[in-house]
Amino acid sequence: IFHDTFQAETMQILYLAHRLPFPPNKGDKLRAFRHIRHLAKDHHVWCVCFVDRPGDFDYVSSLRTYCEDVIAVPLSTSRGLLRGAISLATGRTVTEGVYANGLMRRLLRDLSNAIRFDVVIAFSSSMAAYATSVSATRRVIDLCDLDSRKWRAYASHSKWPLRRLYDIEGRRLELVERRCVDEFDAVSVITDAEAEPLRADSARDRVQVVTNGVNVPTTTRTPEALGRAGRVVGFLG
């Protein structure tokens, strides 16, 4: 599915991110930015994302150098948490409530009416609902390292009542992630450990592992020179 999705000569791609993927200075931003940078080499990419820190608006113009356009929507943390609490109380996830945003929905509706997208890509389960609302030939979601597992891990190291809240969020998000496998044409995760819980027999081919890459630095120092300098230390973080 991934091979077929991205083999067209030039496509119109909508990339949805829960946080402005620039500068690429932390895990989620780095992964999303590399997606955009790679796809922009051969395709037209529009990025629509939230901005949860006002200072990040300064970087929108930098990201536009890789995209046809970037639409950044402000996300209020305090209002988001209130919506999240209401969402949790009504049987949904905190995540869905935090990222529920009327302005985002209106902007995406207008954009999809103006541009016929070949592919819409959602980064993380936070943007899944927006991706399914956009008209596109194919839909792809990158679930990364599964938010549900992180919440369950938080629960195992927390005390009541947080333990209970985190566990509920993890279990409900797991249902959201499983639903994504049915609703999207392709789902990517970082490792086989994340892929296995999602690979039901009926949808095994939809779940693909797309690992995080590493930029290996170049050096003018020869191996012999490094040896003379003493011990060589590599740090993996």
Coordinates of N, CA and C in Angstrom, one line a residue:
I1 N 0.8 -1.2 0.0 CA 0.0 0.0 0.0 C 0.9 1.2 0.0
F2 N 1.9 1.2 0.8 CA 2.8 2.4 0.9 C 3.5 2.6 -0.5
H3 N 3.9 1.5 -1.1 CA 4.6 1.6 -2.4 C 3.6 2.2 -3.4
D4 N 2.4 1.8 -3.5 CA 1.4 2.3 -4.5 C 1.0 3.7 -4.2
T5 N 0.9 4.1 -2.9 CA 0.5 5.4 -2.5 C 1.4 6.5 -3.0
F6 N 2.7 6.3 -2.9 CA 3.7 7.3 -3.1 C 4.5 7.2 -4.4
Q7 N 3.9 6.4 -5.3 CA 4.7 6.2 -6.6 C 4.1 7.1 -7.7
A8 N 3.1 7.8 -7.5 CA 2.6 8.7 -8.6 C 3.6 9.8 -8.9
E9 N 3.6 10.3 -10.1 CA 4.6 11.2 -10.6 C 4.6 12.5 -9.6
T10 N 3.5 13.1 -9.5 CA 3.4 14.3 -8.6 C 2.0 14.3 -8.0
M11 N 2.0 14.4 -6.7 CA 0.7 14.3 -6.0 C 0.5 15.5 -5.1
Q12 N -0.7 15.8 -4.8 CA -1.1 16.8 -3.8 C -1.3 16.2 -2.5
I13 N -0.4 16.5 -1.5 CA -0.4 15.8 -0.2 C -0.8 16.8 0.9
L14 N -1.7 16.4 1.7 CA -2.0 17.2 2.9 C -1.4 16.5 4.1
Y15 N -0.6 17.2 4.9 CA 0.1 16.6 6.0 C -0.5 17.3 7.3
L16 N -1.1 16.5 8.2 CA -1.7 17.1 9.4 C -0.9 16.7 10.6
A17 N -0.5 17.7 11.4 CA 0.4 17.5 12.5 C -0.2 18.1 13.8
H18 N 0.0 17.5 14.9 CA -0.6 18.0 16.2 C 0.3 19.1 16.7
R19 N 1.5 19.3 16.1 CA 2.4 20.4 16.6 C 3.2 20.8 15.4
L20 N 3.5 22.1 15.3 CA 4.3 22.6 14.2 C 5.6 21.8 14.1
P21 N 5.9 21.1 13.0 CA 7.1 20.3 12.9 C 8.3 21.0 12.6
F22 N 8.5 22.1 13.2 CA 9.7 22.9 13.0 C 9.9 23.9 14.2
P23 N 11.2 24.1 14.6 CA 12.4 23.4 14.2 C 12.4 21.9 14.6
P24 N 13.1 21.1 13.8 CA 13.1 19.7 14.2 C 14.1 19.4 15.3
N25 N 13.7 19.8 16.5 CA 14.5 19.7 17.7 C 14.0 18.7 18.8
K26 N 13.0 17.9 18.5 CA 12.6 16.9 19.4 C 11.9 15.8 18.6
G27 N 11.7 14.7 19.2 CA 11.3 13.5 18.5 C 10.2 13.6 17.5
D28 N 9.0 14.1 18.0 CA 7.9 14.1 17.1 C 8.1 15.1 16.0
K29 N 8.7 16.3 16.3 CA 8.9 17.3 15.3 C 9.9 16.8 14.2
L30 N 10.9 16.1 14.7 CA 12.0 15.6 13.8 C 11.4 14.6 12.8
R31 N 10.6 13.6 13.3 CA 10.0 12.6 12.5 C 9.0 13.3 11.4
A32 N 8.2 14.1 11.9 CA 7.2 14.8 11.0 C 7.9 15.7 10.0
F33 N 8.9 16.4 10.4 CA 9.7 17.3 9.5 C 10.4 16.4 8.4
R34 N 10.9 15.3 8.8 CA 11.6 14.5 7.8 C 10.6 13.9 6.8
H35 N 9.4 13.6 7.3 CA 8.4 13.1 6.3 C 8.1 14.2 5.3
I36 N 7.9 15.4 5.8 CA 7.6 16.5 4.9 C 8.7 16.8 3.9
R37 N 9.9 16.9 4.4 CA 11.1 17.2 3.6 C 11.2 16.2 2.5
H38 N 11.1 14.9 2.8 CA 11.2 13.9 1.9 C 10.1 13.9 0.8
L39 N 8.9 14.1 1.2 CA 7.8 14.1 0.3 C 7.8 15.3 -0.6
A40 N 8.3 16.4 -0.1 CA 8.3 17.6 -0.9 C 9.3 17.6 -2.0
K41 N 10.2 16.6 -2.0 CA 11.1 16.5 -3.1 C 10.4 16.2 -4.5
D42 N 9.3 15.4 -4.4 CA 8.7 14.9 -5.6 C 7.2 15.3 -5.7
H43 N 6.6 15.9 -4.6 CA 5.2 16.1 -4.5 C 4.9 17.5 -3.9
H44 N 3.7 18.0 -4.1 CA 3.3 19.2 -3.5 C 2.7 18.9 -2.1
V45 N 3.2 19.5 -1.1 CA 2.8 19.3 0.3 C 2.2 20.5 0.9
W46 N 1.0 20.3 1.5 CA 0.5 21.4 2.4 C 0.5 20.9 3.8
C47 N 1.0 21.7 4.7 CA 1.0 21.3 6.1 C 0.0 22.1 6.9
V48 N -0.9 21.4 7.6 CA -1.8 22.1 8.5 C -1.6 21.5 9.9
C49 N -1.3 22.4 10.8 CA -0.9 21.9 12.1 C -1.4 22.8 13.3
F50 N -1.3 22.4 14.5 CA -1.5 23.2 15.6 C -0.2 23.8 16.1
V51 N -0.3 24.9 16.8 CA 0.8 25.6 17.5 C 0.4 25.7 18.9
D52 N 1.1 25.0 19.8 CA 0.8 25.1 21.2 C 1.7 26.0 22.0
R53 N 2.7 26.6 21.3 CA 3.6 27.6 22.0 C 3.6 28.8 21.1
P54 N 3.1 30.0 21.5 CA 3.0 31.2 20.7 C 4.4 31.5 19.9
G55 N 5.5 31.3 20.6 CA 6.8 31.6 19.9 C 7.0 30.7 18.7
D56 N 6.3 29.6 18.6 CA 6.6 28.7 17.4 C 6.0 29.3 16.1
F57 N 5.1 30.3 16.2 CA 4.6 31.0 15.0 C 5.8 31.6 14.2
D58 N 6.9 31.9 14.9 CA 8.0 32.5 14.2 C 8.7 31.6 13.2
Y59 N 8.4 30.3 13.4 CA 9.0 29.3 12.5 C 8.2 28.8 11.3
V60 N 7.0 29.4 11.2 CA 6.1 29.0 10.2 C 6.7 29.3 8.8
S61 N 7.3 30.5 8.7 CA 7.9 30.9 7.4 C 9.0 29.9 7.0
S62 N 9.7 29.4 8.0 CA 10.8 28.5 7.7 C 10.3 27.2 7.1
L63 N 9.2 26.7 7.7 CA 8.6 25.5 7.2 C 8.0 25.6 5.8
R64 N 7.6 26.8 5.5 CA 7.0 27.1 4.2 C 8.0 26.9 3.0
T65 N 9.3 26.9 3.3 CA 10.3 26.7 2.3 C 10.2 25.3 1.8
Y66 N 9.6 24.4 2.5 CA 9.5 23.0 2.1 C 8.1 22.7 1.6
C67 N 7.1 23.6 1.8 CA 5.7 23.3 1.6 C 5.1 24.3 0.6
E68 N 4.0 23.9 0.0 CA 3.2 24.8 -0.8 C 2.7 25.9 0.1
D69 N 2.2 25.5 1.3 CA 1.8 26.4 2.3 C 1.7 25.7 3.6
V70 N 1.7 26.5 4.7 CA 1.6 26.0 6.0 C 0.5 26.8 6.7
I71 N -0.5 26.1 7.2 CA -1.6 26.7 8.0 C -1.4 26.3 9.4
A72 N -1.1 27.3 10.3 CA -0.9 27.0 11.7 C -2.0 27.5 12.5
V73 N -2.6 26.7 13.3 CA -3.8 27.0 14.2 C -3.4 27.0 15.6
P74 N -3.6 28.1 16.3 CA -3.3 28.2 17.7 C -4.1 27.2 18.6
L75 N -3.4 26.6 19.5 CA -4.1 25.6 20.4 C -3.8 26.1 21.9
S76 N -4.9 26.4 22.5 CA -4.9 26.9 23.9 C -4.8 25.7 24.9
T77 N -3.7 25.6 25.6 CA -3.5 24.5 26.5 C -4.6 24.4 27.6
S78 N -4.9 25.6 28.2 CA -6.0 25.6 29.3 C -7.3 25.1 28.7
R79 N -7.7 25.7 27.6 CA -9.0 25.3 27.0 C -9.0 23.9 26.5
G80 N -7.8 23.5 26.0 CA -7.7 22.1 25.6 C -7.9 21.1 26.7
L81 N -7.3 21.4 27.9 CA -7.5 20.5 29.0 C -8.9 20.4 29.5
L82 N -9.6 21.6 29.4 CA -11.0 21.6 29.8 C -11.8 20.7 28.9
R83 N -11.6 20.9 27.6 CA -12.3 20.0 26.6 C -11.9 18.6 26.8
G84 N -10.6 18.3 27.2 CA -10.2 17.0 27.4 C -10.9 16.3 28.6
A85 N -11.1 17.1 29.6 CA -11.8 16.6 30.8 C -13.3 16.2 30.5
I86 N -13.9 17.1 29.7 CA -15.3 16.9 29.3 C -15.3 15.6 28.4
S87 N -14.4 15.5 27.5 CA -14.3 14.3 26.6 C -14.2 13.1 27.4
L88 N -13.3 13.1 28.4 CA -13.1 11.9 29.2 C -14.4 11.5 30.0
A89 N -15.1 12.5 30.5 CA -16.3 12.3 31.3 C -17.4 11.8 30.4
T90 N -17.4 12.0 29.1 CA -18.4 11.5 28.2 C -18.1 10.3 27.4
G91 N -17.0 9.6 27.9 CA -16.7 8.3 27.4 C -15.7 8.2 26.3
R92 N -15.1 9.4 26.0 CA -14.1 9.5 24.9 C -12.7 9.6 25.6
T93 N -11.7 10.0 24.8 CA -10.4 10.2 25.3 C -10.1 11.7 25.6
V94 N -9.1 11.9 26.5 CA -8.7 13.3 26.8 C -8.1 13.8 25.5
T95 N -7.3 13.0 24.8 CA -6.6 13.4 23.6 C -7.6 14.0 22.6
E96 N -8.7 13.3 22.3 CA -9.7 13.8 21.4 C -10.2 15.1 21.8
G97 N -10.5 15.3 23.1 CA -11.0 16.6 23.5 C -10.0 17.7 23.4
V98 N -8.8 17.5 23.8 CA -7.7 18.5 23.7 C -7.6 19.0 22.3
Y99 N -7.6 18.1 21.3 CA -7.4 18.6 19.9 C -8.7 18.8 19.1
A100 N -9.8 18.8 19.8 CA -11.1 19.2 19.1 C -11.1 20.7 18.9
N101 N -11.1 21.2 17.7 CA -11.0 22.6 17.4 C -11.8 23.0 16.2
G102 N -12.8 23.9 16.4 CA -13.7 24.3 15.4 C -13.0 25.1 14.2
L103 N -12.0 25.9 14.6 CA -11.2 26.6 13.5 C -10.5 25.6 12.6
M104 N -9.9 24.6 13.2 CA -9.2 23.6 12.4 C -10.1 22.9 11.5
R105 N -11.3 22.6 11.9 CA -12.3 21.9 11.1 C -12.7 22.8 9.9
R106 N -12.9 24.1 10.2 CA -13.4 25.0 9.1 C -12.3 25.2 8.1
L107 N -11.0 25.4 8.6 CA -9.9 25.6 7.6 C -9.7 24.4 6.8
L108 N -9.8 23.2 7.3 CA -9.6 22.0 6.5 C -10.7 21.8 5.5
R109 N -11.9 22.2 5.9 CA -13.1 22.1 5.0 C -12.8 23.0 3.8
D110 N -12.4 24.2 4.1 CA -12.2 25.2 3.0 C -11.0 24.8 2.1
L111 N -10.0 24.2 2.7 CA -8.8 23.8 2.0 C -9.1 22.6 1.1
S112 N -9.8 21.7 1.6 CA -10.2 20.5 0.8 C -11.2 20.8 -0.3
N113 N -12.0 21.8 -0.1 CA -12.9 22.3 -1.2 C -12.1 22.9 -2.3
A114 N -11.0 23.6 -2.0 CA -10.2 24.3 -3.0 C -9.2 23.4 -3.7
I115 N -8.7 22.4 -3.0 CA -7.6 21.5 -3.5 C -8.1 20.0 -3.5
R116 N -7.9 19.4 -4.6 CA -8.2 17.9 -4.6 C -6.9 17.2 -4.2
F117 N -6.9 16.7 -3.0 CA -5.8 16.0 -2.4 C -5.7 14.5 -2.8
D118 N -4.6 14.1 -3.2 CA -4.4 12.7 -3.5 C -4.2 11.8 -2.3
V119 N -3.5 12.4 -1.3 CA -3.2 11.7 -0.1 C -3.3 12.7 1.1
V120 N -3.9 12.3 2.2 CA -3.9 13.0 3.5 C -3.1 12.1 4.5
I121 N -2.1 12.7 5.1 CA -1.3 12.0 6.1 C -1.6 12.6 7.5
A122 N -1.9 11.8 8.5 CA -2.1 12.3 9.8 C -1.0 11.8 10.7
F123 N -0.4 12.8 11.4 CA 0.7 12.4 12.3 C 0.1 12.2 13.7
S124 N 0.0 11.0 14.2 CA -0.5 10.5 15.5 C -2.0 10.5 15.5
S125 N -2.5 9.8 16.5 CA -4.0 9.6 16.6 C -4.7 10.9 16.9
S126 N -3.9 11.9 17.4 CA -4.5 13.2 17.7 C -5.2 13.8 16.5
M127 N -4.7 13.5 15.3 CA -5.2 14.1 14.0 C -6.0 13.2 13.2
A128 N -6.3 12.0 13.7 CA -7.0 11.0 13.0 C -8.4 11.5 12.5
A129 N -9.2 12.1 13.4 CA -10.5 12.6 13.1 C -10.5 13.6 12.0
Y130 N -9.5 14.5 12.0 CA -9.4 15.5 10.9 C -9.1 14.8 9.6
A131 N -8.3 13.8 9.6 CA -7.9 13.2 8.3 C -9.1 12.5 7.7
T132 N -9.9 11.9 8.5 CA -11.1 11.2 8.0 C -12.2 12.1 7.5
S133 N -12.1 13.4 7.9 CA -13.1 14.4 7.4 C -12.7 15.1 6.1
V134 N -11.5 14.9 5.7 CA -11.0 15.5 4.5 C -11.1 14.6 3.3
S135 N -11.6 15.1 2.2 CA -11.8 14.4 0.9 C -10.4 14.1 0.3
A136 N -10.0 12.8 0.2 CA -8.7 12.5 -0.4 C -8.8 11.1 -1.0
T137 N -8.0 10.8 -2.0 CA -8.0 9.5 -2.6 C -7.5 8.4 -1.6
R138 N -6.5 8.7 -0.8 CA -6.0 7.8 0.1 C -5.7 8.5 1.4
R139 N -5.7 7.7 2.5 CA -5.4 8.3 3.8 C -4.4 7.4 4.5
V140 N -3.4 8.1 5.1 CA -2.3 7.4 5.8 C -2.2 8.0 7.2
I141 N -1.9 7.2 8.2 CA -1.7 7.7 9.5 C -0.4 7.2 10.1
D142 N 0.4 8.0 10.7 CA 1.6 7.6 11.4 C 1.3 7.6 12.9
L143 N 1.2 6.4 13.5 CA 0.9 6.3 14.9 C 2.1 6.3 15.7
C144 N 3.3 6.4 15.1 CA 4.6 6.5 15.8 C 4.8 5.4 16.8
D145 N 4.9 5.7 18.1 CA 5.1 4.7 19.1 C 3.9 4.4 20.0
L146 N 2.7 4.6 19.4 CA 1.5 4.3 20.1 C 1.3 5.1 21.4
D147 N 0.5 6.1 21.3 CA 0.2 6.9 22.5 C -0.4 6.1 23.6
S148 N -1.2 5.1 23.2 CA -1.9 4.3 24.2 C -0.9 3.6 25.1
R149 N 0.2 3.1 24.6 CA 1.2 2.5 25.4 C 1.9 3.4 26.4
K150 N 2.0 4.7 25.9 CA 2.7 5.6 26.8 C 1.8 5.9 28.0
W151 N 0.5 6.1 27.8 CA -0.4 6.3 28.9 C -0.5 5.1 29.8
R152 N -0.5 3.9 29.3 CA -0.5 2.7 30.2 C 0.8 2.7 31.0
A153 N 1.9 3.1 30.4 CA 3.2 3.1 31.1 C 3.1 4.1 32.2
Y154 N 2.5 5.3 32.0 CA 2.4 6.3 33.0 C 1.6 5.8 34.2
A155 N 0.5 5.0 33.8 CA -0.4 4.5 34.8 C 0.4 3.5 35.8
S156 N 1.3 2.7 35.2 CA 2.0 1.7 36.0 C 3.0 2.4 37.0
H157 N 3.3 3.6 36.7 CA 4.3 4.3 37.6 C 3.6 5.4 38.4
S158 N 2.3 5.5 38.5 CA 1.6 6.6 39.1 C 0.7 6.1 40.3
K159 N 0.3 7.0 41.1 CA -0.5 6.6 42.2 C -2.0 7.1 41.9
W160 N -2.9 6.5 42.6 CA -4.3 6.9 42.5 C -4.5 8.4 42.9
P161 N -5.2 9.2 42.2 CA -6.2 8.9 41.1 C -5.6 8.9 39.7
L162 N -4.3 9.4 39.6 CA -3.7 9.5 38.3 C -3.6 8.2 37.6
R163 N -3.3 7.1 38.4 CA -3.1 5.8 37.9 C -4.4 5.4 37.1
R164 N -5.6 5.7 37.8 CA -6.8 5.3 37.2 C -7.1 6.1 35.9
L165 N -6.8 7.4 35.9 CA -7.1 8.3 34.8 C -6.2 7.9 33.6
Y166 N -4.9 7.7 33.9 CA -4.0 7.3 32.8 C -4.4 6.0 32.2
D167 N -4.8 5.0 33.0 CA -5.2 3.7 32.5 C -6.4 3.8 31.6
I168 N -7.4 4.6 32.0 CA -8.6 4.8 31.2 C -8.2 5.4 29.8
E169 N -7.3 6.5 29.9 CA -6.9 7.1 28.6 C -6.2 6.1 27.7
G170 N -5.3 5.3 28.3 CA -4.6 4.3 27.5 C -5.5 3.3 26.9
R171 N -6.5 2.8 27.6 CA -7.4 1.7 27.1 C -8.3 2.3 26.0
R172 N -8.7 3.6 26.2 CA -9.6 4.2 25.2 C -8.8 4.6 23.9
L173 N -7.6 5.0 24.1 CA -6.8 5.3 23.0 C -6.4 4.1 22.2
E174 N -6.3 3.0 22.8 CA -6.0 1.7 22.1 C -7.2 1.4 21.2
L175 N -8.4 1.7 21.6 CA -9.5 1.4 20.7 C -9.5 2.4 19.5
V176 N -9.1 3.7 19.8 CA -9.0 4.6 18.7 C -7.9 4.2 17.7
E177 N -6.8 3.7 18.2 CA -5.7 3.2 17.3 C -6.1 2.0 16.5
R178 N -6.9 1.1 17.1 CA -7.4 0.0 16.3 C -8.4 0.4 15.3
R179 N -9.1 1.4 15.6 CA -10.1 1.9 14.6 C -9.4 2.6 13.4
C180 N -8.3 3.2 13.7 CA -7.5 3.8 12.6 C -7.1 2.7 11.6
V181 N -6.8 1.5 12.0 CA -6.4 0.5 11.1 C -7.5 0.2 10.1
D182 N -8.8 0.3 10.5 CA -9.9 0.1 9.7 C -10.2 1.3 8.8
E183 N -10.0 2.5 9.3 CA -10.4 3.7 8.6 C -9.4 4.2 7.6
F184 N -8.1 3.9 7.8 CA -7.0 4.4 7.0 C -6.5 3.3 6.0
D185 N -6.1 3.8 4.8 CA -5.5 2.8 3.8 C -4.2 2.3 4.3
A186 N -3.4 3.0 5.1 CA -2.1 2.5 5.6 C -1.8 3.1 6.9
V187 N -1.2 2.4 7.8 CA -0.8 2.8 9.1 C 0.7 2.5 9.3
S188 N 1.4 3.5 9.8 CA 2.8 3.3 10.1 C 3.1 3.4 11.5
V189 N 4.1 2.7 12.0 CA 4.6 2.8 13.4 C 6.1 2.6 13.3
I190 N 6.8 2.9 14.5 CA 8.2 3.0 14.4 C 8.9 1.6 14.5
T191 N 8.3 0.7 15.3 CA 9.0 -0.6 15.5 C 8.0 -1.8 15.4
D192 N 8.5 -3.0 15.3 CA 7.6 -4.2 15.2 C 6.8 -4.3 16.5
A193 N 7.4 -3.9 17.6 CA 6.7 -4.0 18.9 C 5.3 -3.2 18.9
E194 N 5.3 -2.1 18.2 CA 4.1 -1.3 18.0 C 3.2 -1.9 17.0
A195 N 3.8 -2.5 16.0 CA 3.0 -3.0 14.8 C 2.2 -4.2 15.2
E196 N 2.7 -5.1 16.0 CA 2.1 -6.4 16.3 C 0.7 -6.3 16.9
P197 N 0.4 -5.4 17.9 CA -0.9 -5.3 18.4 C -2.0 -4.9 17.4
L198 N -1.5 -4.2 16.4 CA -2.4 -3.6 15.4 C -2.7 -4.6 14.2
R199 N -1.9 -5.6 14.1 CA -1.9 -6.5 12.9 C -2.9 -7.6 13.0
A200 N -4.2 -7.3 12.9 CA -5.2 -8.3 12.9 C -5.1 -9.0 11.5
D201 N -5.6 -10.2 11.4 CA -5.4 -10.9 10.1 C -6.0 -10.2 9.0
S202 N -7.2 -9.5 9.2 CA -7.9 -8.9 8.1 C -7.2 -7.6 7.6
A203 N -6.3 -7.0 8.4 CA -5.7 -5.8 8.0 C -4.2 -5.8 8.2
R204 N -3.6 -7.0 8.2 CA -2.1 -7.1 8.4 C -1.3 -6.3 7.4
D205 N -1.7 -6.2 6.2 CA -0.9 -5.5 5.2 C -1.0 -4.0 5.3
R206 N -1.9 -3.5 6.0 CA -2.1 -2.1 6.2 C -1.1 -1.5 7.1
V207 N -0.5 -2.3 8.1 CA 0.3 -1.8 9.1 C 1.8 -2.0 8.7
Q208 N 2.5 -0.9 8.6 CA 3.9 -0.9 8.1 C 4.8 -0.3 9.2
V209 N 6.0 -0.8 9.3 CA 7.0 -0.3 10.2 C 7.9 0.7 9.4
V210 N 7.9 1.9 9.8 CA 8.8 3.0 9.2 C 9.7 3.5 10.4
T211 N 10.9 3.0 10.4 CA 11.8 3.3 11.5 C 12.3 4.8 11.4
N212 N 12.8 5.2 12.5 CA 13.5 6.6 12.6 C 14.9 6.4 12.0
G213 N 15.2 7.3 11.1 CA 16.6 7.3 10.5 C 17.6 8.1 11.3
V214 N 18.8 8.0 11.0 CA 19.9 8.7 11.6 C 20.7 9.4 10.6
N215 N 21.0 10.7 10.8 CA 22.0 11.4 9.9 C 23.4 11.1 10.4
V216 N 24.1 10.3 9.7 CA 25.5 10.0 10.1 C 26.4 11.2 9.7
P217 N 27.1 11.9 10.6 CA 27.9 13.0 10.3 C 29.1 12.6 9.5
T218 N 29.5 13.5 8.6 CA 30.7 13.3 7.9 C 31.9 13.9 8.7
T219 N 33.1 13.4 8.5 CA 34.2 13.9 9.2 C 35.5 13.9 8.3
T220 N 36.3 14.8 8.4 CA 37.6 14.8 7.6 C 38.7 14.1 8.4
R221 N 38.4 13.7 9.6 CA 39.4 13.0 10.4 C 39.4 11.5 10.0
T222 N 40.6 11.0 9.6 CA 40.7 9.6 9.2 C 40.6 8.7 10.5
P223 N 40.3 7.4 10.2 CA 40.3 6.4 11.4 C 41.6 6.4 12.1
E224 N 42.7 6.6 11.4 CA 44.0 6.6 12.1 C 44.2 7.8 13.0
A225 N 43.7 8.9 12.5 CA 43.8 10.1 13.4 C 42.9 10.0 14.6
L226 N 41.7 9.4 14.4 CA 40.8 9.2 15.6 C 41.5 8.3 16.6
G227 N 42.2 7.3 16.1 CA 42.8 6.3 17.0 C 43.9 7.0 17.8
R228 N 44.6 7.9 17.1 CA 45.7 8.6 17.9 C 45.1 9.6 18.9
A229 N 43.9 10.0 18.7 CA 43.3 11.0 19.6 C 42.8 10.3 20.9
G230 N 42.9 9.0 21.0 CA 42.5 8.3 22.2 C 41.2 7.5 21.9
R231 N 40.5 7.2 23.0 CA 39.2 6.5 22.8 C 38.2 7.3 22.1
V232 N 37.4 6.6 21.2 CA 36.3 7.2 20.5 C 35.0 6.8 21.1
V233 N 34.2 7.8 21.5 CA 33.0 7.5 22.2 C 31.8 7.8 21.3
G234 N 30.8 6.9 21.2 CA 29.6 7.2 20.5 C 28.5 7.2 21.5
F235 N 27.6 8.2 21.4 CA 26.5 8.4 22.3 C 25.2 8.2 21.6
L236 N 24.3 7.2 22.1 CA 23.0 7.0 21.5 C 22.0 7.4 22.5
G237 N 21.1 8.4 22.2 CA 20.2 8.8 23.2 C 18.8 8.7 22.7

